[in-house]
PDB file of C-alpha atoms in Angstrom:
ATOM      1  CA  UNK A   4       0.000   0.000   0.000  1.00  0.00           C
ATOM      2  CA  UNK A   5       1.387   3.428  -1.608  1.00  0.00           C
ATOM      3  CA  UNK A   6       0.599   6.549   0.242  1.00  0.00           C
ATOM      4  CA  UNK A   7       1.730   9.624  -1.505  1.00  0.00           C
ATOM      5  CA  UNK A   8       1.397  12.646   1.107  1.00  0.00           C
ATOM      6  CA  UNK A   9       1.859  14.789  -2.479  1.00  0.00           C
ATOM      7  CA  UNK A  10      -0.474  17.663  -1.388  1.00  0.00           C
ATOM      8  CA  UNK A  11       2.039  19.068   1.529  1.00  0.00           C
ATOM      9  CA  UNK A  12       5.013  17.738  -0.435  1.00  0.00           C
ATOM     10  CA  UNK A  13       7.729  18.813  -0.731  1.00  0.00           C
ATOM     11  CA  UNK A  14       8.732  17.575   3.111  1.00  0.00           C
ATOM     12  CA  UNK A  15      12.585  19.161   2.317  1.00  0.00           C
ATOM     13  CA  UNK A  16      12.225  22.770   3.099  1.00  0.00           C
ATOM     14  CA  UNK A  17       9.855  21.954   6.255  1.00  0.00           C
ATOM     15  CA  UNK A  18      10.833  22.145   9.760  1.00  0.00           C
ATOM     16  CA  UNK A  19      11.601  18.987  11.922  1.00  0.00           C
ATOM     17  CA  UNK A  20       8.268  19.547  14.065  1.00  0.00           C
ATOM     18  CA  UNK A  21       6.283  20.080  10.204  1.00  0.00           C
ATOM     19  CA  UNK A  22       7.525  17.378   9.059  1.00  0.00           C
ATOM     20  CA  UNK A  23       7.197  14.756  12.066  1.00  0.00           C
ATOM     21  CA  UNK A  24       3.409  15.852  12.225  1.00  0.00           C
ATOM     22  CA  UNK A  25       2.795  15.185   9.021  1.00  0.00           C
ATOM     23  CA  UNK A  26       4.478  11.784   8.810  1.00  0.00           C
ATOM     24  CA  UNK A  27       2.880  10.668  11.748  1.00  0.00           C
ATOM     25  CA  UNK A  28      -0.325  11.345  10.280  1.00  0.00           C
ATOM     26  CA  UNK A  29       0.279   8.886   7.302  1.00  0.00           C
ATOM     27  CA  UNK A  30       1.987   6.334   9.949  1.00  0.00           C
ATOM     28  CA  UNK A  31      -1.313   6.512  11.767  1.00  0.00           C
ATOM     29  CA  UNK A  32      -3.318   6.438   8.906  1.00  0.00           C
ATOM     30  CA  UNK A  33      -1.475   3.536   7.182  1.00  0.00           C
ATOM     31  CA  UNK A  34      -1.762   1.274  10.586  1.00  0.00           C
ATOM     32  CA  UNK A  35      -5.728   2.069  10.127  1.00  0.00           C
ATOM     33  CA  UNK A  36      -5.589   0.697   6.910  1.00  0.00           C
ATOM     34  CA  UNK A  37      -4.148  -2.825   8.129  1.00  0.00           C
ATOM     35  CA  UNK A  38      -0.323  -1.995   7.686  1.00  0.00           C
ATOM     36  CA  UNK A  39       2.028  -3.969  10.230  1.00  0.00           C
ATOM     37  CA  UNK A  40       5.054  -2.430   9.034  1.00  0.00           C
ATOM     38  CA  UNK A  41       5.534   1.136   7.267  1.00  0.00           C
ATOM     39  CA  UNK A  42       8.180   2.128   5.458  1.00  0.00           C
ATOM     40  CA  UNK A  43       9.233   5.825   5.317  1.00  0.00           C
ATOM     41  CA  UNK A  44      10.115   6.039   1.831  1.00  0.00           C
ATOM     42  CA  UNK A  45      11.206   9.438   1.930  1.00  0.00           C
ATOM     43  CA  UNK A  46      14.773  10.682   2.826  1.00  0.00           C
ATOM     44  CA  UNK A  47      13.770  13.619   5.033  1.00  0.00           C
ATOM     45  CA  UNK A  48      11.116  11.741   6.840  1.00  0.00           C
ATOM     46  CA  UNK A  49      13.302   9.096   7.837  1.00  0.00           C
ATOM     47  CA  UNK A  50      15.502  11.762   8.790  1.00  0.00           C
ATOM     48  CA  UNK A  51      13.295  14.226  10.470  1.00  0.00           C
ATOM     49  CA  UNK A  52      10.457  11.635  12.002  1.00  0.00           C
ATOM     50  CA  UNK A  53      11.461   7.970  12.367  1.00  0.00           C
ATOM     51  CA  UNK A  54      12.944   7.876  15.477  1.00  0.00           C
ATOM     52  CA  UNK A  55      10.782  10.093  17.479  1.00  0.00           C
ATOM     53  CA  UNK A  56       7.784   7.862  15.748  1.00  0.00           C
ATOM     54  CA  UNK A  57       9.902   4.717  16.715  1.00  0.00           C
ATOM     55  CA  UNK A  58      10.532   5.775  20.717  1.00  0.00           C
ATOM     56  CA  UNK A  59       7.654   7.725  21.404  1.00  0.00           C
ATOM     57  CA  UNK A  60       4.575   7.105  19.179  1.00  0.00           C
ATOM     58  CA  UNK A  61       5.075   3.259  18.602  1.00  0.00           C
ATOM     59  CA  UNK A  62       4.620   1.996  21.981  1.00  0.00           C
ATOM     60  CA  UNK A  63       1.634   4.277  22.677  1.00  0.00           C
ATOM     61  CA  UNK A  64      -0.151   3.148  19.269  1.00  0.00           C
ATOM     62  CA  UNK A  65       0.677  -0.478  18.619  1.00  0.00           C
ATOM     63  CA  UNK A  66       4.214  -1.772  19.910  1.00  0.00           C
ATOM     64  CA  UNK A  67       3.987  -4.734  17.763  1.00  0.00           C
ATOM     65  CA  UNK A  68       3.566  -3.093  14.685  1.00  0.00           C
ATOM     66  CA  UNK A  69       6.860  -1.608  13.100  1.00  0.00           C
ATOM     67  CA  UNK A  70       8.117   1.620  11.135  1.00  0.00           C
ATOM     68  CA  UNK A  71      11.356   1.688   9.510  1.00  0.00           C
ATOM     69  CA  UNK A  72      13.761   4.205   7.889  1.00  0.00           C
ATOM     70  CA  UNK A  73      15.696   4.209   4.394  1.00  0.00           C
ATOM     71  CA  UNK A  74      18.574   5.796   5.279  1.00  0.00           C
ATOM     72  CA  UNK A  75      20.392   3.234   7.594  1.00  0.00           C
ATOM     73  CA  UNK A  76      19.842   0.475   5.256  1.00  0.00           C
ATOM     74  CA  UNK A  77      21.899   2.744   2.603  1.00  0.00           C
ATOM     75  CA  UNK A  78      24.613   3.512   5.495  1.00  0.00           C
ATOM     76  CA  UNK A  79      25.222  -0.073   6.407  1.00  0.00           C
ATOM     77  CA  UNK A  80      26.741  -0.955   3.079  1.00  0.00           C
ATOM     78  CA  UNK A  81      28.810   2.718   2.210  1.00  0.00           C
ATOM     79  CA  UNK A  82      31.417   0.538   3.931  1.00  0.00           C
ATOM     80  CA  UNK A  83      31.412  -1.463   0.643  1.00  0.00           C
ATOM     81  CA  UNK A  84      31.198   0.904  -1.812  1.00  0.00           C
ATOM     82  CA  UNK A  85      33.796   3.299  -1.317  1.00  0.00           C
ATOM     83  CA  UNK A  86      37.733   2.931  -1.858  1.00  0.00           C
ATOM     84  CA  UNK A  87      38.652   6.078  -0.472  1.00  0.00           C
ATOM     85  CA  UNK A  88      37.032   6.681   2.052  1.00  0.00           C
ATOM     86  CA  UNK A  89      35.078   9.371   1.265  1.00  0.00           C
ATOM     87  CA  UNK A  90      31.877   9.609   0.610  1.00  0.00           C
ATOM     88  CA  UNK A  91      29.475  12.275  -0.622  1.00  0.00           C
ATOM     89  CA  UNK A  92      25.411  13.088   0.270  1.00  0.00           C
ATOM     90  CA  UNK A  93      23.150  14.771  -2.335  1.00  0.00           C
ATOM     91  CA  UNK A  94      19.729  15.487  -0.663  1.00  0.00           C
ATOM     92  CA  UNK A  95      17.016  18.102   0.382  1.00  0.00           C
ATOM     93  CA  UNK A  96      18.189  20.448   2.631  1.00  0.00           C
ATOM     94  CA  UNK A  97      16.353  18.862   5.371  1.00  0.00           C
ATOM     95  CA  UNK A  98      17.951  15.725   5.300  1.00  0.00           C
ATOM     96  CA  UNK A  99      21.224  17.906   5.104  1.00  0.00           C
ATOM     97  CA  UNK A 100      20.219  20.169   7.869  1.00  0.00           C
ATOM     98  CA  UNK A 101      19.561  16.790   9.937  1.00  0.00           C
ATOM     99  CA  UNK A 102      23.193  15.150   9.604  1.00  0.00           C
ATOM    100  CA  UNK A 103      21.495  11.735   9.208  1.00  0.00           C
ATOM    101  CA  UNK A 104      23.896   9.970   6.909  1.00  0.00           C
ATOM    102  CA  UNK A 105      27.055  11.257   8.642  1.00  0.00           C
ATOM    103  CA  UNK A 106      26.052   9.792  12.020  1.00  0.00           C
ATOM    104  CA  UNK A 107      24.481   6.757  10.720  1.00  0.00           C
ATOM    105  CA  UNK A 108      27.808   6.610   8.164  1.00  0.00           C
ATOM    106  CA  UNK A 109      29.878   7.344  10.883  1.00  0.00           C
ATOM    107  CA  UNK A 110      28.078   5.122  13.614  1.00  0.00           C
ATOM    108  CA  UNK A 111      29.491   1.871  11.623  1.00  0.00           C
ATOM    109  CA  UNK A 112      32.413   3.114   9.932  1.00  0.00           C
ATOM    110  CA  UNK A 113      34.017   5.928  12.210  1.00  0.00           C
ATOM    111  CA  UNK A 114      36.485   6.479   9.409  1.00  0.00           C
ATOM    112  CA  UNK A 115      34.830   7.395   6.616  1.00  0.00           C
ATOM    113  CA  UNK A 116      34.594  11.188   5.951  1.00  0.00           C
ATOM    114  CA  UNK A 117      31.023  12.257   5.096  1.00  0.00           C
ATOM    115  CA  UNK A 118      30.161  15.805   3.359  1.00  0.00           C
ATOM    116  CA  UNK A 119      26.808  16.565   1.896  1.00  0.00           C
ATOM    117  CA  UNK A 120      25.328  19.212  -0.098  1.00  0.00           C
ATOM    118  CA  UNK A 121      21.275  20.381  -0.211  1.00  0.00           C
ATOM    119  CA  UNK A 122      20.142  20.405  -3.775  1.00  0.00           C
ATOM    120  CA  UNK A 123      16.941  22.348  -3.876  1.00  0.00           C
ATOM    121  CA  UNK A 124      15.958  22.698  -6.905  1.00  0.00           C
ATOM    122  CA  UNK A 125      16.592  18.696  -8.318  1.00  0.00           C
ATOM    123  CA  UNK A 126      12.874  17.829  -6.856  1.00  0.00           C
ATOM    124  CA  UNK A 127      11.166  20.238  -8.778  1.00  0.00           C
ATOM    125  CA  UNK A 128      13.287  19.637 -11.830  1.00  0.00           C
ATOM    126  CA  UNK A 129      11.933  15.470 -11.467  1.00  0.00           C
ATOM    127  CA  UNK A 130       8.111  16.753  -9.933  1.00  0.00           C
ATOM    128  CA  UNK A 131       7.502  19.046 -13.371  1.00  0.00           C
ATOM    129  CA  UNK A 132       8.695  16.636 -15.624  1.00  0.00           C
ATOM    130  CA  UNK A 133      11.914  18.806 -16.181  1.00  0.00           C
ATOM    131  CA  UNK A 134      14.757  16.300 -15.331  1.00  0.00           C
ATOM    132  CA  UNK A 135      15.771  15.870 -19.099  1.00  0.00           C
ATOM    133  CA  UNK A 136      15.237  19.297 -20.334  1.00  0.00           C
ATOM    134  CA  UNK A 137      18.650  21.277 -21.036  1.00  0.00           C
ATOM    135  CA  UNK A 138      17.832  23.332 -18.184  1.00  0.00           C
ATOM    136  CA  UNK A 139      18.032  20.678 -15.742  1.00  0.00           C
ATOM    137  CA  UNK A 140      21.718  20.890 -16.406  1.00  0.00           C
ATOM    138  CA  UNK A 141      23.094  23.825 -14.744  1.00  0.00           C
ATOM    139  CA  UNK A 142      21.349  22.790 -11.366  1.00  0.00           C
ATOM    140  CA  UNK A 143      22.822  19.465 -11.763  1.00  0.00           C
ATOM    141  CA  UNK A 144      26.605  20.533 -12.392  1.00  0.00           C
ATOM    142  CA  UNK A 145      26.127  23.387  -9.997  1.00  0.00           C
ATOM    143  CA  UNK A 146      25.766  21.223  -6.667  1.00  0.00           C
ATOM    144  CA  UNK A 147      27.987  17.882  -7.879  1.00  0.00           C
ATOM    145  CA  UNK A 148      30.637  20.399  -8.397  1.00  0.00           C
ATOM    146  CA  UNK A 149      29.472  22.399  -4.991  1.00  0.00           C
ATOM    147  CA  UNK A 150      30.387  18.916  -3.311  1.00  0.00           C
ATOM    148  CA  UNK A 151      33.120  18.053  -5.051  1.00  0.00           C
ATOM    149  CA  UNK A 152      35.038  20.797  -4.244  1.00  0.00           C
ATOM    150  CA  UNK A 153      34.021  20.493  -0.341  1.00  0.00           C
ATOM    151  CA  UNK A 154      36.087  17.476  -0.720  1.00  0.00           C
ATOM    152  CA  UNK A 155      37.574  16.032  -3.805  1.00  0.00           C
ATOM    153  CA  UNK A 156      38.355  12.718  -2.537  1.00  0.00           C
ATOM    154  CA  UNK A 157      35.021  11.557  -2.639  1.00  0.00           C
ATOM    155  CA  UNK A 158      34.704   8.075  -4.663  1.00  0.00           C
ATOM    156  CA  UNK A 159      30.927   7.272  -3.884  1.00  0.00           C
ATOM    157  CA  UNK A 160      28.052   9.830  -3.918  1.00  0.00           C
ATOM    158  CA  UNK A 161      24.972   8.769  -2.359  1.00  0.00           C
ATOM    159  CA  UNK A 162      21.731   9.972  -3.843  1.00  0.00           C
ATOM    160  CA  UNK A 163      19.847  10.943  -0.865  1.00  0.00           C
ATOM    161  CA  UNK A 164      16.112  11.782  -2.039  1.00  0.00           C
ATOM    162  CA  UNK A 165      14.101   9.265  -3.904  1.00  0.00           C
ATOM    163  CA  UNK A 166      13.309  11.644  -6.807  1.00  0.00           C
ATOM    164  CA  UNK A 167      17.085  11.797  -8.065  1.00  0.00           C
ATOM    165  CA  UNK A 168      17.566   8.367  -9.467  1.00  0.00           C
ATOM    166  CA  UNK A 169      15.533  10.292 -12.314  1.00  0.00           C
ATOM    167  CA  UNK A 170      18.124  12.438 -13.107  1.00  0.00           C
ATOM    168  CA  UNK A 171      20.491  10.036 -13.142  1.00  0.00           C
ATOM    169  CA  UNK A 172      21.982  10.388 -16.618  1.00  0.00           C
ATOM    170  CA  UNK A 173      22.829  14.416 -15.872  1.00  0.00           C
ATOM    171  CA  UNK A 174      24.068  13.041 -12.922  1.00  0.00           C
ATOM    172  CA  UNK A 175      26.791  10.609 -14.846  1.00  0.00           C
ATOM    173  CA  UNK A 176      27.345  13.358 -16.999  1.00  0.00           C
ATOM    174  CA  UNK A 177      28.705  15.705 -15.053  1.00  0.00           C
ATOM    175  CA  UNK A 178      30.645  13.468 -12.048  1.00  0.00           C
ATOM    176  CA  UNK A 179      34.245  11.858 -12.855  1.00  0.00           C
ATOM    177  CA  UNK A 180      34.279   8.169 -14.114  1.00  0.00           C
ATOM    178  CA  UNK A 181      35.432   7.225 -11.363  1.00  0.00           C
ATOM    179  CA  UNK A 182      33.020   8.068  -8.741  1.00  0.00           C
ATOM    180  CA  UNK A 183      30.509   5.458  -7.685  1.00  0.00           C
ATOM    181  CA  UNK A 184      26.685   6.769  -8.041  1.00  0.00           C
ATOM    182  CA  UNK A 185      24.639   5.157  -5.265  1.00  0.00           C
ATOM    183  CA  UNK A 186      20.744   5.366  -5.646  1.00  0.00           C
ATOM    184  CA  UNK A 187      18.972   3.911  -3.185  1.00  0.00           C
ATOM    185  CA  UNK A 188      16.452   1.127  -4.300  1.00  0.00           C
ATOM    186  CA  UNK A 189      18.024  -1.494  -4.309  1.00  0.00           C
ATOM    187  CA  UNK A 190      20.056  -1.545  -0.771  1.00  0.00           C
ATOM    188  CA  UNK A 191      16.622  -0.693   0.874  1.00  0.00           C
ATOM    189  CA  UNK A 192      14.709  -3.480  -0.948  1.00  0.00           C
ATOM    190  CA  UNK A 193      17.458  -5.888   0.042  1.00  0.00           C
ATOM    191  CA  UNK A 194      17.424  -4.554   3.438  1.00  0.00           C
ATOM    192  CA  UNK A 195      13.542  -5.245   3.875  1.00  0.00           C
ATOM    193  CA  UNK A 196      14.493  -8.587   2.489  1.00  0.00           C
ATOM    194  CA  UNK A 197      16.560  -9.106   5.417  1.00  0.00           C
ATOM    195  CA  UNK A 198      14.450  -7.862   7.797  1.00  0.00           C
ATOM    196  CA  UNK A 199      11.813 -10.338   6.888  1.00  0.00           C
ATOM    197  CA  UNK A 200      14.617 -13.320   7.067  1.00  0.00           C
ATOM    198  CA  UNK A 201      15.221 -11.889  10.761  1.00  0.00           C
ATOM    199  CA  UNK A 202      11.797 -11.181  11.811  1.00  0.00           C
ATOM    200  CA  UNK A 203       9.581 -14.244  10.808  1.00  0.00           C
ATOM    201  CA  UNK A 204       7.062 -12.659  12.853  1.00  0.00           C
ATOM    202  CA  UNK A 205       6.418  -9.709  11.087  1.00  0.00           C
ATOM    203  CA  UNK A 206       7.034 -11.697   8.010  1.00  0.00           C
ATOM    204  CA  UNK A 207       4.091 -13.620   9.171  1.00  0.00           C
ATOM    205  CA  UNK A 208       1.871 -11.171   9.264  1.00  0.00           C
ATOM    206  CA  UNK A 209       2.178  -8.935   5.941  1.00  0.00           C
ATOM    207  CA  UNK A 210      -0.273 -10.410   3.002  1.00  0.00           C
ATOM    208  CA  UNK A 211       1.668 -11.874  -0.009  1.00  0.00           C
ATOM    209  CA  UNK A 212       0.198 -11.605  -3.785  1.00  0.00           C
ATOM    210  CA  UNK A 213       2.225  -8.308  -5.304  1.00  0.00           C
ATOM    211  CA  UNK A 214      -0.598  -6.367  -5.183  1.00  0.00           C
ATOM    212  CA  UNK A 215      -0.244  -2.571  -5.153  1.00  0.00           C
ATOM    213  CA  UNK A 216      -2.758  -0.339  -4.050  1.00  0.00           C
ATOM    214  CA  UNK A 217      -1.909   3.796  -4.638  1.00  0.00           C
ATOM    215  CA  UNK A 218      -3.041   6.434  -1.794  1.00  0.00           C
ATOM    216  CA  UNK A 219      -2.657  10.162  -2.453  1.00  0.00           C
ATOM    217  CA  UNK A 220      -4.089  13.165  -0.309  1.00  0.00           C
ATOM    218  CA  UNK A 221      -3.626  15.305  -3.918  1.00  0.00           C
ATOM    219  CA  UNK A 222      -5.849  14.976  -7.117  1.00  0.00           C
ATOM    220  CA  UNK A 223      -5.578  11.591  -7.958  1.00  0.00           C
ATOM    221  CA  UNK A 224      -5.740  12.876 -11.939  1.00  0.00           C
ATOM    222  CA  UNK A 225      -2.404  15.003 -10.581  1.00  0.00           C
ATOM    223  CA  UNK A 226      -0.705  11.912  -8.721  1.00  0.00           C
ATOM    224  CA  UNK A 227      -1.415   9.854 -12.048  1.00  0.00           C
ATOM    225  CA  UNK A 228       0.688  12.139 -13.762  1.00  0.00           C
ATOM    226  CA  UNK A 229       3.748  12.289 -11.643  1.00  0.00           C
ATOM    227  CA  UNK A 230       3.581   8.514 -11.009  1.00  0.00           C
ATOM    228  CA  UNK A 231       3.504   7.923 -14.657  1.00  0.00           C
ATOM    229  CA  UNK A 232       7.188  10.015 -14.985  1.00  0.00           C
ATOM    230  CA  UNK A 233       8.761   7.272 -11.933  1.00  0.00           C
ATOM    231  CA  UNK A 234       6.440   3.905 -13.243  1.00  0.00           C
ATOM    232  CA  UNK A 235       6.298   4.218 -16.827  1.00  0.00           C
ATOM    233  CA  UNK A 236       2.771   2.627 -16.131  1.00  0.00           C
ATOM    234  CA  UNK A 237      -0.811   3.630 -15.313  1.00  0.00           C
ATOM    235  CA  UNK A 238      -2.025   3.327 -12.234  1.00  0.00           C
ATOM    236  CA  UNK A 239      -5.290   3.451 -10.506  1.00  0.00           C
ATOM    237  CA  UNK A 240      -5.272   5.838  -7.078  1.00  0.00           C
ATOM    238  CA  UNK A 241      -8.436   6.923  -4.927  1.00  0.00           C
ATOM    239  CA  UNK A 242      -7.691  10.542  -3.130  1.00  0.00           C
ATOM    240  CA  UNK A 243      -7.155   9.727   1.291  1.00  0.00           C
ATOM    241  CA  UNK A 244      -7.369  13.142   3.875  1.00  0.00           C
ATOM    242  CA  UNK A 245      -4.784  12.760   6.397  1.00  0.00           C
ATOM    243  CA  UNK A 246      -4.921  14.833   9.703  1.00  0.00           C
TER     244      UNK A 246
END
C-alpha cells in the first residue's frame, strides 16, 4: 500500500516539528488501513520523524507493529562501496540540515569522511517533468561540483532523495568516471528482504500476492501524472485526507 502525502510535499524545506506531524499522520493512517510495518520512503522523513515515531509514538499506538527508515539500510553498506574513504550526500536540505547519513555513516564506519550538499531545486526539476530538459543541467553541475570541491576525494556519492535516481543520466554526466553513483532502491529493498529473514514474525503477518494499491491526499488525476514520470505505467489511485 502506496501513500503519496503529495499535497504538503515537498517535506525538504519543512521544519523537523512540520515534518514529524505530518508523517505521523500517514503512519497513523497507514496502521488504520491494516499496515504492520511502514516504510518511510522518503529521505527527510526518515531523517526528520522515524525515530521520534519509533521511541515515542510506537509503543503508545501499537508496539507490535513496526516503522522503519531508508537511510540506515543505505549507510550499512557505504562501507562497501567506497575505496577512499570518502563519501558524498546529495539530498534536500532537510535531510542535510539533519546530519542523518554522517552519524548513521559514521556510527558503523568511524572512518569514513562524510560531506553533503542540499540540492533544492533537483525535486522540482523530477516533480515538473523537467529532469531531461537542457535546463536541468546547470542545477545538476552546480551542486555535484558544490560537493566536489568540499572534498575532492570523494569516490561514492549517495543519492539521498528518492526523486534523483531520475536524473540520473545528468548526474553521470557531469561526475568523474570514477566516482561510484549510489541510488537507493536497491540496498533498501534488500534490506527489507533481510528484515523479513530476521523477523519471521512480522514476516508472518504482511499479506503476499504483489498487489499494489496507490493512496494520495492530492488529485488523484495530478498523482497519475507524476507517477507515470517514476512507473512508466498507469495506475489506478483513490484521493485519502490525512490529519
Amino acid at each position: 500500500m502506496y501513500l503519496g502525502d503529495n499535497a504538503r510535499a515537498p517535506y525538504g524545506p519543512r521544519s523537523f516539528d512540520v515534518v514529524y506531524e505530518f508523517t505521523r499522520q500517514a503512519v497513523v493512517r497507514l496502521f488504520e488501513l491494516g499496515c504492520n510495518l511502514v516504510i518511510l520512503g522518503c529521505n527527510t522523513a526518515s531523517a526528520k520523524a522515524l525515530r521520534t515515531i519509533q521511541q515515542v509514538d510506537l509503543p503508545k499506538i501499537d508496539p507490535s507493529r513496526r516503522v522503519l527508515g531508508i537511510i540506515r539500510p543505505t549507510a550499512e553498506v557505504i562501507g562497501q562501496l567506497t575505496t577512499s574513504r570518502h563519501v558524498g550526500i546529495l539530498a534536500t536540505e532537510g535531510t542535510i540540515r539533519s546530519e542523518s547519513y554522517r552519524l548513521e555513516i559514521q556510527k558503523l564506519y568511524p572512518d569514513i569522511k562524510v560531506s553533503g550538499v542540499a540540492c533544492p531545486f533537483w525535486v522540482p526539476l523530477v516533480e515538473y517533468n523537467e529532469a531531461d530538459s537542457p535546463g536541468a543541467d546547470y542545477f545538476v553541475k552546480k551542486r555535484i561540483d558544490q560537493l566536489m570541491r568540499l572534498d575532492p576525494e570523494i569516490d561514492a556519492i549517495i543519492l539521498g532523495c528518492t526523486h534523483y535516481p531520475l536524473l540520473m543520466p545528468k548526474i553521470v554526466k557531469y561526475v568523474d568516471p570514477g566516482v561510484r553513483i549510489i541510488p537507493q532502491g536497491e540496498y533498501v529493498a534488500e534490506s527489507l528482504r533481510n528484515y523479513f529473514v530476521r523477523h519471521p514474525e512480522m514476516e508472518s503477518r504482511c499479506s503476499k500476492g504483489g498487489h499494489v494499491e496507490y493512496l494520495t491526499t492530492e488529485n488523484p488525476d495530478k498523482f497519475r501524472e507524476s507517477a507515470q514520470i517514476f512507473l512508466h505505467e498507469h495506475v489506478d489511485v483513490r484521493n485519502i485526507s490525512l490529519g
